[in-house]
PDB file of C-alpha atoms in Angstrom:
ATOM      1  CA  MET A  12     154.352  49.796 114.838  1.00 57.00           C
ATOM      2  CA  PRO A  13     151.000  48.713 114.158  1.00 66.00           C
ATOM      3  CA  LEU A  14     149.151  46.731 116.365  1.00 80.00           C
ATOM      4  CA  GLY A  15     148.465  42.837 115.617  1.00 85.00           C
ATOM      5  CA  ARG A  16     145.261  40.975 116.219  1.00 86.00           C
ATOM      6  CA  SER A  17     146.521  39.419 119.282  1.00 88.00           C
ATOM      7  CA  VAL A  18     147.568  42.533 121.195  1.00 91.00           C
ATOM      8  CA  VAL A  19     143.961  44.095 120.537  1.00 90.00           C
ATOM      9  CA  ASP A  20     142.357  40.711 121.600  1.00 91.00           C
ATOM     10  CA  ALA A  21     144.446  40.741 124.646  1.00 92.00           C
ATOM     11  CA  ALA A  22     144.102  44.215 125.514  1.00 93.00           C
ATOM     12  CA  ARG A  23     140.297  43.671 125.217  1.00 91.00           C
ATOM     13  CA  SER A  24     140.222  40.880 127.636  1.00 92.00           C
ATOM     14  CA  ILE A  25     141.875  43.205 130.267  1.00 93.00           C
ATOM     15  CA  PHE A  26     138.883  45.247 130.355  1.00 90.00           C
ATOM     16  CA  GLN A  27     136.008  42.915 129.505  1.00 90.00           C
ATOM     17  CA  PRO A  28     137.452  39.342 130.229  1.00 92.00           C
ATOM     18  CA  THR A  29     135.940  35.825 130.022  1.00 90.00           C
ATOM     19  CA  VAL A  30     135.049  34.171 133.156  1.00 90.00           C
ATOM     20  CA  GLU A  31     138.175  31.703 132.863  1.00 90.00           C
ATOM     21  CA  GLN A  32     140.528  35.276 132.798  1.00 89.00           C
ATOM     22  CA  LEU A  33     138.866  36.656 135.459  1.00 90.00           C
ATOM     23  CA  ARG A  34     139.249  33.699 137.706  1.00 88.00           C
ATOM     24  CA  ARG A  35     143.026  33.235 136.843  1.00 85.00           C
ATOM     25  CA  ARG A  36     143.380  36.844 137.184  1.00 83.00           C
ATOM     26  CA  GLU A  37     141.291  37.309 140.484  1.00 79.00           C
ATOM     27  CA  GLY A  38     141.302  33.878 142.357  1.00 68.00           C
ATOM     28  CA  GLU A  39     138.329  31.482 142.690  1.00 56.00           C
ATOM     29  CA  GLY A  40     137.863  32.918 146.072  1.00 56.00           C
ATOM     30  CA  GLU A  41     136.957  36.609 144.980  1.00 66.00           C
ATOM     31  CA  GLY A  42     133.680  36.626 145.012  1.00 89.00           C
ATOM     32  CA  ILE A  43     132.826  36.456 141.057  1.00 93.00           C
ATOM     33  CA  VAL A  44     129.349  35.713 139.819  1.00 93.00           C
ATOM     34  CA  ALA A  45     129.407  34.361 136.615  1.00 93.00           C
ATOM     35  CA  ARG A  46     126.320  33.603 134.244  1.00 94.00           C
ATOM     36  CA  PRO A  47     126.273  33.585 130.141  1.00 95.00           C
ATOM     37  CA  ASP A  48     124.661  37.136 130.520  1.00 96.00           C
ATOM     38  CA  LEU A  49     126.634  38.603 133.391  1.00 97.00           C
ATOM     39  CA  LEU A  50     129.842  38.463 134.600  1.00 96.00           C
ATOM     40  CA  LEU A  51     130.799  40.754 138.165  1.00 96.00           C
ATOM     41  CA  ARG A  52     133.347  40.612 140.884  1.00 95.00           C
ATOM     42  CA  ILE A  53     132.481  41.478 144.531  1.00 94.00           C
ATOM     43  CA  GLY A  54     135.284  42.934 146.286  1.00 92.00           C
ATOM     44  CA  PRO A  55     136.496  42.977 149.744  1.00 90.00           C
ATOM     45  CA  LEU A  56     135.437  46.986 150.503  1.00 92.00           C
ATOM     46  CA  VAL A  57     132.110  47.519 151.215  1.00 91.00           C
ATOM     47  CA  THR A  58     132.420  51.227 150.748  1.00 90.00           C
ATOM     48  CA  ASP A  59     135.133  51.708 147.912  1.00 92.00           C
ATOM     49  CA  PRO A  60     133.368  51.543 144.749  1.00 94.00           C
ATOM     50  CA  TRP A  61     136.289  50.240 142.560  1.00 93.00           C
ATOM     51  CA  SER A  62     136.624  47.218 145.048  1.00 91.00           C
ATOM     52  CA  SER A  63     133.734  45.912 142.919  1.00 95.00           C
ATOM     53  CA  THR A  64     133.010  45.742 139.182  1.00 96.00           C
ATOM     54  CA  VAL A  65     130.243  44.717 136.669  1.00 97.00           C
ATOM     55  CA  HIS A  66     132.673  43.625 133.623  1.00 96.00           C
ATOM     56  CA  TRP A  67     129.759  43.069 131.415  1.00 96.00           C
ATOM     57  CA  ALA A  68     126.270  42.395 131.040  1.00 97.00           C
ATOM     58  CA  ARG A  69     124.652  41.050 127.848  1.00 97.00           C
ATOM     59  CA  TRP A  70     120.780  41.252 127.646  1.00 98.00           C
ATOM     60  CA  SER A  71     117.825  42.307 125.420  1.00 97.00           C
ATOM     61  CA  ALA A  72     116.220  45.603 125.227  1.00 97.00           C
ATOM     62  CA  ASP A  73     113.064  44.144 127.284  1.00 97.00           C
ATOM     63  CA  GLN A  74     115.905  42.246 129.739  1.00 97.00           C
ATOM     64  CA  VAL A  75     117.993  45.118 130.878  1.00 98.00           C
ATOM     65  CA  ASP A  76     115.573  46.659 133.186  1.00 98.00           C
ATOM     66  CA  ALA A  77     115.090  43.626 134.949  1.00 98.00           C
ATOM     67  CA  GLY A  78     118.667  42.594 135.038  1.00 98.00           C
ATOM     68  CA  ILE A  79     120.019  45.958 136.274  1.00 98.00           C
ATOM     69  CA  GLY A  80     117.437  45.486 139.552  1.00 97.00           C
ATOM     70  CA  GLU A  81     118.946  41.868 139.855  1.00 97.00           C
ATOM     71  CA  VAL A  82     122.414  43.266 140.248  1.00 97.00           C
ATOM     72  CA  LEU A  83     121.237  46.110 142.591  1.00 97.00           C
ATOM     73  CA  ASP A  84     119.361  43.564 144.783  1.00 96.00           C
ATOM     74  CA  LEU A  85     122.676  41.339 144.794  1.00 95.00           C
ATOM     75  CA  PHE A  86     124.826  44.415 146.057  1.00 96.00           C
ATOM     76  CA  ARG A  87     122.150  45.792 148.271  1.00 94.00           C
ATOM     77  CA  LYS A  88     122.032  42.693 150.622  1.00 92.00           C
ATOM     78  CA  ARG A  89     125.809  44.092 151.153  1.00 91.00           C
ATOM     79  CA  ARG A  90     125.213  47.675 150.967  1.00 93.00           C
ATOM     80  CA  GLN A  91     128.195  47.137 148.890  1.00 94.00           C
ATOM     81  CA  ALA A  92     129.325  50.189 146.609  1.00 96.00           C
ATOM     82  CA  PHE A  93     130.385  49.218 142.957  1.00 97.00           C
ATOM     83  CA  VAL A  94     131.128  50.458 139.489  1.00 98.00           C
ATOM     84  CA  TRP A  95     129.499  49.054 136.030  1.00 98.00           C
ATOM     85  CA  LEU A  96     131.767  49.020 132.872  1.00 97.00           C
ATOM     86  CA  VAL A  97     129.968  49.675 129.705  1.00 97.00           C
ATOM     87  CA  ALA A  98     131.907  49.159 126.533  1.00 95.00           C
ATOM     88  CA  ASP A  99     131.293  47.859 122.849  1.00 87.00           C
ATOM     89  CA  THR A 100     130.399  44.122 123.995  1.00 85.00           C
ATOM     90  CA  SER A 101     127.875  45.146 126.588  1.00 94.00           C
ATOM     91  CA  SER A 102     124.366  45.114 125.232  1.00 96.00           C
ATOM     92  CA  PRO A 103     121.587  46.430 124.668  1.00 97.00           C
ATOM     93  CA  PRO A 104     123.351  49.761 122.960  1.00 95.00           C
ATOM     94  CA  SER A 105     121.223  51.782 125.190  1.00 96.00           C
ATOM     95  CA  ILE A 106     122.594  50.208 128.650  1.00 98.00           C
ATOM     96  CA  GLY A 107     124.079  53.106 129.595  1.00 97.00           C
ATOM     97  CA  GLU A 108     120.659  55.431 129.573  1.00 97.00           C
ATOM     98  CA  ARG A 109     119.001  52.636 131.435  1.00 98.00           C
ATOM     99  CA  LEU A 110     121.710  52.288 134.054  1.00 98.00           C
ATOM    100  CA  GLU A 111     121.542  56.372 134.556  1.00 98.00           C
ATOM    101  CA  ALA A 112     117.562  56.311 134.480  1.00 98.00           C
ATOM    102  CA  ALA A 113     118.070  53.552 137.281  1.00 97.00           C
ATOM    103  CA  GLY A 114     120.208  56.235 139.567  1.00 97.00           C
ATOM    104  CA  PHE A 115     123.705  55.335 138.897  1.00 98.00           C
ATOM    105  CA  ILE A 116     126.346  58.050 138.233  1.00 98.00           C
ATOM    106  CA  ARG A 117     128.459  58.336 135.044  1.00 97.00           C
ATOM    107  CA  GLU A 118     131.792  58.247 136.825  1.00 96.00           C
ATOM    108  CA  LEU A 119     134.151  58.355 133.935  1.00 95.00           C
ATOM    109  CA  GLN A 120     133.461  58.512 130.244  1.00 95.00           C
ATOM    110  CA  GLY A 121     136.495  57.123 128.634  1.00 96.00           C
ATOM    111  CA  LYS A 122     138.222  54.880 126.057  1.00 96.00           C
ATOM    112  CA  MET A 123     139.833  51.744 126.057  1.00 96.00           C
ATOM    113  CA  LEU A 124     143.701  52.402 124.672  1.00 96.00           C
ATOM    114  CA  VAL A 125     146.697  50.362 124.448  1.00 97.00           C
ATOM    115  CA  ALA A 126     150.089  51.412 123.401  1.00 96.00           C
ATOM    116  CA  LEU A 127     153.001  48.997 122.406  1.00 96.00           C
ATOM    117  CA  LEU A 128     155.890  48.994 125.118  1.00 96.00           C
ATOM    118  CA  PRO A 129     158.654  50.553 125.333  1.00 95.00           C
ATOM    119  CA  LEU A 130     156.720  54.003 125.355  1.00 93.00           C
ATOM    120  CA  ASP A 131     158.290  57.070 123.358  1.00 87.00           C
ATOM    121  CA  GLY A 132     157.833  60.798 123.473  1.00 84.00           C
ATOM    122  CA  LEU A 133     156.003  61.261 126.690  1.00 89.00           C
ATOM    123  CA  ARG A 134     156.842  64.662 128.221  1.00 89.00           C
ATOM    124  CA  THR A 135     158.281  64.053 131.507  1.00 94.00           C
ATOM    125  CA  ASN A 136     159.350  66.345 134.374  1.00 96.00           C
ATOM    126  CA  ARG A 137     162.905  65.792 135.907  1.00 96.00           C
ATOM    127  CA  ASP A 138     161.649  67.576 138.777  1.00 97.00           C
ATOM    128  CA  VAL A 139     158.915  64.764 139.679  1.00 98.00           C
ATOM    129  CA  VAL A 140     160.345  62.136 141.723  1.00 98.00           C
ATOM    130  CA  VAL A 141     158.453  58.732 141.469  1.00 98.00           C
ATOM    131  CA  LYS A 142     158.925  56.397 144.250  1.00 98.00           C
ATOM    132  CA  GLU A 143     157.208  52.957 144.408  1.00 98.00           C
ATOM    133  CA  VAL A 144     155.324  52.130 147.482  1.00 98.00           C
ATOM    134  CA  ARG A 145     156.492  49.418 149.699  1.00 95.00           C
ATOM    135  CA  ASP A 146     155.141  49.768 152.997  1.00 97.00           C
ATOM    136  CA  ARG A 147     152.165  50.850 154.931  1.00 97.00           C
ATOM    137  CA  ALA A 148     153.320  54.497 155.645  1.00 97.00           C
ATOM    138  CA  GLY A 149     153.749  54.664 152.118  1.00 98.00           C
ATOM    139  CA  VAL A 150     150.305  53.499 151.327  1.00 98.00           C
ATOM    140  CA  ARG A 151     148.518  55.539 153.803  1.00 98.00           C
ATOM    141  CA  GLU A 152     150.429  58.566 151.945  1.00 98.00           C
ATOM    142  CA  ALA A 153     149.557  57.436 148.667  1.00 98.00           C
ATOM    143  CA  ILE A 154     145.797  57.379 149.780  1.00 97.00           C
ATOM    144  CA  ARG A 155     146.008  60.875 151.118  1.00 97.00           C
ATOM    145  CA  VAL A 156     146.589  61.990 147.602  1.00 97.00           C
ATOM    146  CA  ASP A 157     143.785  60.016 146.469  1.00 95.00           C
ATOM    147  CA  HIS A 158     141.391  61.252 149.178  1.00 94.00           C
ATOM    148  CA  PRO A 159     142.750  64.255 150.729  1.00 94.00           C
ATOM    149  CA  ASP A 160     139.405  64.699 153.087  1.00 94.00           C
ATOM    150  CA  TRP A 161     139.626  61.041 154.458  1.00 94.00           C
ATOM    151  CA  ASP A 162     140.774  60.560 158.075  1.00 96.00           C
ATOM    152  CA  ASP A 163     143.057  57.783 159.354  1.00 95.00           C
ATOM    153  CA  ASP A 164     139.427  55.857 160.714  1.00 95.00           C
ATOM    154  CA  ARG A 165     137.961  56.110 157.175  1.00 93.00           C
ATOM    155  CA  ALA A 166     141.206  55.165 155.135  1.00 95.00           C
ATOM    156  CA  ALA A 167     141.769  51.909 157.350  1.00 96.00           C
ATOM    157  CA  ASP A 168     140.401  49.489 155.425  1.00 94.00           C
ATOM    158  CA  LEU A 169     141.573  50.695 151.992  1.00 95.00           C
ATOM    159  CA  VAL A 170     145.101  50.861 153.528  1.00 96.00           C
ATOM    160  CA  ASP A 171     144.594  46.996 154.876  1.00 95.00           C
ATOM    161  CA  GLU A 172     143.726  46.035 151.315  1.00 93.00           C
ATOM    162  CA  ARG A 173     146.497  47.922 149.415  1.00 94.00           C
ATOM    163  CA  VAL A 174     149.305  46.823 151.619  1.00 95.00           C
ATOM    164  CA  ARG A 175     147.778  43.168 151.197  1.00 91.00           C
ATOM    165  CA  ARG A 176     148.309  43.341 147.635  1.00 89.00           C
ATOM    166  CA  LEU A 177     151.887  44.826 147.940  1.00 91.00           C
ATOM    167  CA  GLY A 178     154.761  42.437 146.914  1.00 83.00           C
ATOM    168  CA  GLY A 179     152.618  40.594 143.702  1.00 86.00           C
ATOM    169  CA  ASP A 180     152.031  41.962 140.553  1.00 93.00           C
ATOM    170  CA  TRP A 181     150.181  44.863 141.745  1.00 94.00           C
ATOM    171  CA  HIS A 182     151.950  48.197 142.390  1.00 97.00           C
ATOM    172  CA  LEU A 183     151.381  51.511 143.514  1.00 98.00           C
ATOM    173  CA  ALA A 184     153.784  54.702 143.286  1.00 98.00           C
ATOM    174  CA  THR A 185     153.762  58.181 144.628  1.00 98.00           C
ATOM    175  CA  ALA A 186     155.289  61.111 142.748  1.00 98.00           C
ATOM    176  CA  TYR A 187     156.840  64.161 144.790  1.00 98.00           C
ATOM    177  CA  LEU A 188     157.468  67.828 143.874  1.00 97.00           C
ATOM    178  CA  ASP A 189     159.653  69.836 146.022  1.00 94.00           C
ATOM    179  CA  GLY A 190     159.766  66.856 148.593  1.00 95.00           C
ATOM    180  CA  HIS A 191     156.013  66.887 149.182  1.00 96.00           C
ATOM    181  CA  PRO A 192     153.509  64.091 147.644  1.00 98.00           C
ATOM    182  CA  ALA A 193     152.031  65.611 144.089  1.00 98.00           C
ATOM    183  CA  GLY A 194     150.267  62.352 142.457  1.00 98.00           C
ATOM    184  CA  THR A 195     149.755  58.795 142.702  1.00 98.00           C
ATOM    185  CA  ALA A 196     149.054  56.008 140.375  1.00 98.00           C
ATOM    186  CA  ARG A 197     148.361  52.394 140.542  1.00 97.00           C
ATOM    187  CA  TRP A 198     149.394  49.166 138.072  1.00 97.00           C
ATOM    188  CA  ARG A 199     149.010  45.784 137.573  1.00 95.00           C
ATOM    189  CA  ILE A 200     150.967  43.473 135.377  1.00 96.00           C
ATOM    190  CA  ASP A 201     149.318  40.505 133.695  1.00 94.00           C
ATOM    191  CA  ARG A 202     151.801  38.114 133.193  1.00 93.00           C
ATOM    192  CA  GLU A 203     149.787  35.715 130.973  1.00 91.00           C
ATOM    193  CA  LEU A 204     149.259  38.401 128.601  1.00 93.00           C
ATOM    194  CA  GLY A 205     152.680  40.214 128.847  1.00 95.00           C
ATOM    195  CA  ALA A 206     150.524  43.397 129.851  1.00 97.00           C
ATOM    196  CA  VAL A 207     150.402  46.094 132.247  1.00 97.00           C
ATOM    197  CA  GLU A 208     147.043  47.580 133.126  1.00 97.00           C
ATOM    198  CA  LEU A 209     147.619  51.218 134.002  1.00 97.00           C
ATOM    199  CA  ARG A 210     145.312  52.126 136.729  1.00 94.00           C
ATOM    200  CA  GLY A 211     143.966  55.178 139.349  1.00 90.00           C
ATOM    201  CA  ALA A 212     146.225  58.047 138.743  1.00 94.00           C
ATOM    202  CA  GLU A 213     145.569  61.110 140.551  1.00 95.00           C
ATOM    203  CA  THR A 214     147.666  64.433 140.624  1.00 96.00           C
ATOM    204  CA  LEU A 215     146.710  67.170 143.509  1.00 97.00           C
ATOM    205  CA  PRO A 216     145.088  70.126 141.992  1.00 95.00           C
ATOM    206  CA  GLU A 217     147.923  72.279 142.922  1.00 95.00           C
ATOM    207  CA  HIS A 218     150.042  70.356 141.063  1.00 96.00           C
ATOM    208  CA  ARG A 219     148.480  69.783 137.819  1.00 94.00           C
ATOM    209  CA  ARG A 220     150.121  70.833 134.560  1.00 93.00           C
ATOM    210  CA  ARG A 221     153.361  70.321 135.549  1.00 95.00           C
ATOM    211  CA  GLY A 222     153.777  66.923 133.904  1.00 95.00           C
ATOM    212  CA  VAL A 223     153.128  64.844 136.961  1.00 97.00           C
ATOM    213  CA  TYR A 224     150.881  62.456 135.169  1.00 96.00           C
ATOM    214  CA  SER A 225     152.996  61.893 132.273  1.00 96.00           C
ATOM    215  CA  THR A 226     156.043  61.128 134.472  1.00 97.00           C
ATOM    216  CA  LEU A 227     153.855  58.606 136.362  1.00 97.00           C
ATOM    217  CA  VAL A 228     152.777  56.958 133.166  1.00 97.00           C
ATOM    218  CA  ALA A 229     156.735  56.720 132.023  1.00 97.00           C
ATOM    219  CA  PHE A 230     157.476  55.308 135.174  1.00 97.00           C
ATOM    220  CA  ARG A 231     154.902  52.638 135.208  1.00 98.00           C
ATOM    221  CA  ALA A 232     155.570  51.698 131.590  1.00 97.00           C
ATOM    222  CA  GLU A 233     159.180  51.789 132.060  1.00 97.00           C
ATOM    223  CA  HIS A 234     158.952  49.091 135.198  1.00 97.00           C
ATOM    224  CA  ALA A 235     156.455  47.150 133.194  1.00 97.00           C
ATOM    225  CA  PHE A 236     158.758  46.973 130.092  1.00 97.00           C
ATOM    226  CA  ARG A 237     161.620  45.649 132.557  1.00 97.00           C
ATOM    227  CA  GLU A 238     158.846  43.026 133.879  1.00 96.00           C
ATOM    228  CA  GLY A 239     158.871  41.383 130.142  1.00 97.00           C
ATOM    229  CA  CYS A 240     155.604  43.406 129.338  1.00 97.00           C
ATOM    230  CA  THR A 241     155.153  44.086 125.758  1.00 96.00           C
ATOM    231  CA  PHE A 242     151.744  46.222 125.817  1.00 96.00           C
ATOM    232  CA  ALA A 243     150.106  48.830 128.223  1.00 97.00           C
ATOM    233  CA  THR A 244     146.420  49.438 128.456  1.00 97.00           C
ATOM    234  CA  ILE A 245     144.412  51.702 130.136  1.00 97.00           C
ATOM    235  CA  VAL A 246     140.733  53.176 130.025  1.00 96.00           C
ATOM    236  CA  ALA A 247     141.165  56.843 130.005  1.00 96.00           C
ATOM    237  CA  ASP A 248     139.034  59.582 130.846  1.00 95.00           C
ATOM    238  CA  LEU A 249     138.147  61.580 127.462  1.00 94.00           C
ATOM    239  CA  HIS A 250     139.068  64.918 128.999  1.00 91.00           C
ATOM    240  CA  THR A 251     141.630  64.472 130.691  1.00 91.00           C
ATOM    241  CA  SER A 252     144.344  61.273 130.197  1.00 93.00           C
ATOM    242  CA  GLY A 253     143.190  60.309 127.029  1.00 94.00           C
ATOM    243  CA  PRO A 254     144.162  63.183 124.756  1.00 93.00           C
ATOM    244  CA  ILE A 255     147.462  62.796 126.723  1.00 91.00           C
ATOM    245  CA  LEU A 256     148.175  59.246 125.664  1.00 94.00           C
ATOM    246  CA  THR A 257     146.746  59.311 121.935  1.00 93.00           C
ATOM    247  CA  LYS A 258     149.334  62.098 121.199  1.00 90.00           C
ATOM    248  CA  ARG A 259     152.165  59.918 122.589  1.00 88.00           C
ATOM    249  CA  GLY A 260     151.165  56.765 120.459  1.00 87.00           C
ATOM    250  CA  PHE A 261     148.497  54.854 122.467  1.00 94.00           C
ATOM    251  CA  GLU A 262     145.622  53.844 120.120  1.00 94.00           C
ATOM    252  CA  ASP A 263     141.809  53.830 120.791  1.00 94.00           C
ATOM    253  CA  LEU A 264     140.179  50.533 121.026  1.00 94.00           C
ATOM    254  CA  GLY A 265     136.470  51.876 121.364  1.00 94.00           C
ATOM    255  CA  PRO A 266     134.559  53.733 124.160  1.00 95.00           C
ATOM    256  CA  ALA A 267     134.288  52.483 127.896  1.00 96.00           C
ATOM    257  CA  THR A 268     131.907  54.482 130.512  1.00 97.00           C
ATOM    258  CA  TYR A 269     131.909  53.471 134.203  1.00 98.00           C
ATOM    259  CA  PHE A 270     129.087  54.083 135.911  1.00 98.00           C
ATOM    260  CA  LEU A 271     129.098  54.086 140.051  1.00 98.00           C
ATOM    261  CA  TRP A 272     126.521  53.377 142.549  1.00 98.00           C
ATOM    262  CA  PRO A 273     128.004  54.620 145.911  1.00 95.00           C
ATOM    263  CA  ALA A 274     127.230  52.711 149.181  1.00 90.00           C
ATOM    264  CA  ARG A 275     125.157  55.952 150.261  1.00 92.00           C
ATOM    265  CA  PHE A 276     122.844  55.377 147.463  1.00 93.00           C
ATOM    266  CA  PHE A 277     121.428  52.055 149.395  1.00 87.00           C
ATOM    267  CA  GLU A 278     120.369  54.570 152.421  1.00 80.00           C
ATOM    268  CA  LEU A 279     117.936  56.416 150.282  1.00 61.00           C
TER     269      LEU A 279
END
């Protein structure tokens, strides 16, 4: 079934929302900086770049370098890591090049994808057992998949933040093979839009090419469909998840690249 214009517009708004949409999604007290030329959110985790996001910036070519410097100054005061999403509504067209020239890391080169629910054709592995995380111990186990080299002290703030989100419209699951954690993934239900935003999937290297990722996609999509969602969205990596999902009915809405500024850069 072809996507309607309303679905396409709604999917785009998940990635590059209006000020009002972001405030409804995150809440008034979530560190949102909103201007006609800039929308960003400052999250609670200083060292986790994915906690804070520049959703869009709209500048002229002669404004962009000063604008990037202004954003860096804002985060520098907090020594706060963050990511910057560049998609087709960002401007100028050279903004990605200017971010790299300023020292940002091109972390994920992807594309915005959307598919109607329920999904068909995903190749899942019956040996992969997926369990939704519901407690602190489960959150810590999932973070061991995301960050195998982190000790408990380093993981503590991220564990606290993910535990805080459990029980609402933010969800986390871990996939197991032979009784051992093999992958993890997150998702967020947007009840206003009737959408699920697929986020943060990771598979341990020794378990790749065994259907863990596809099984996690299917699990999240089925959960979202039961919750009343009618479509799924994701920023998918051009080289990994993107090819898998476009073969399974996801449609391409255009390029989307995440640029990363880690906290350690403020010490340089």
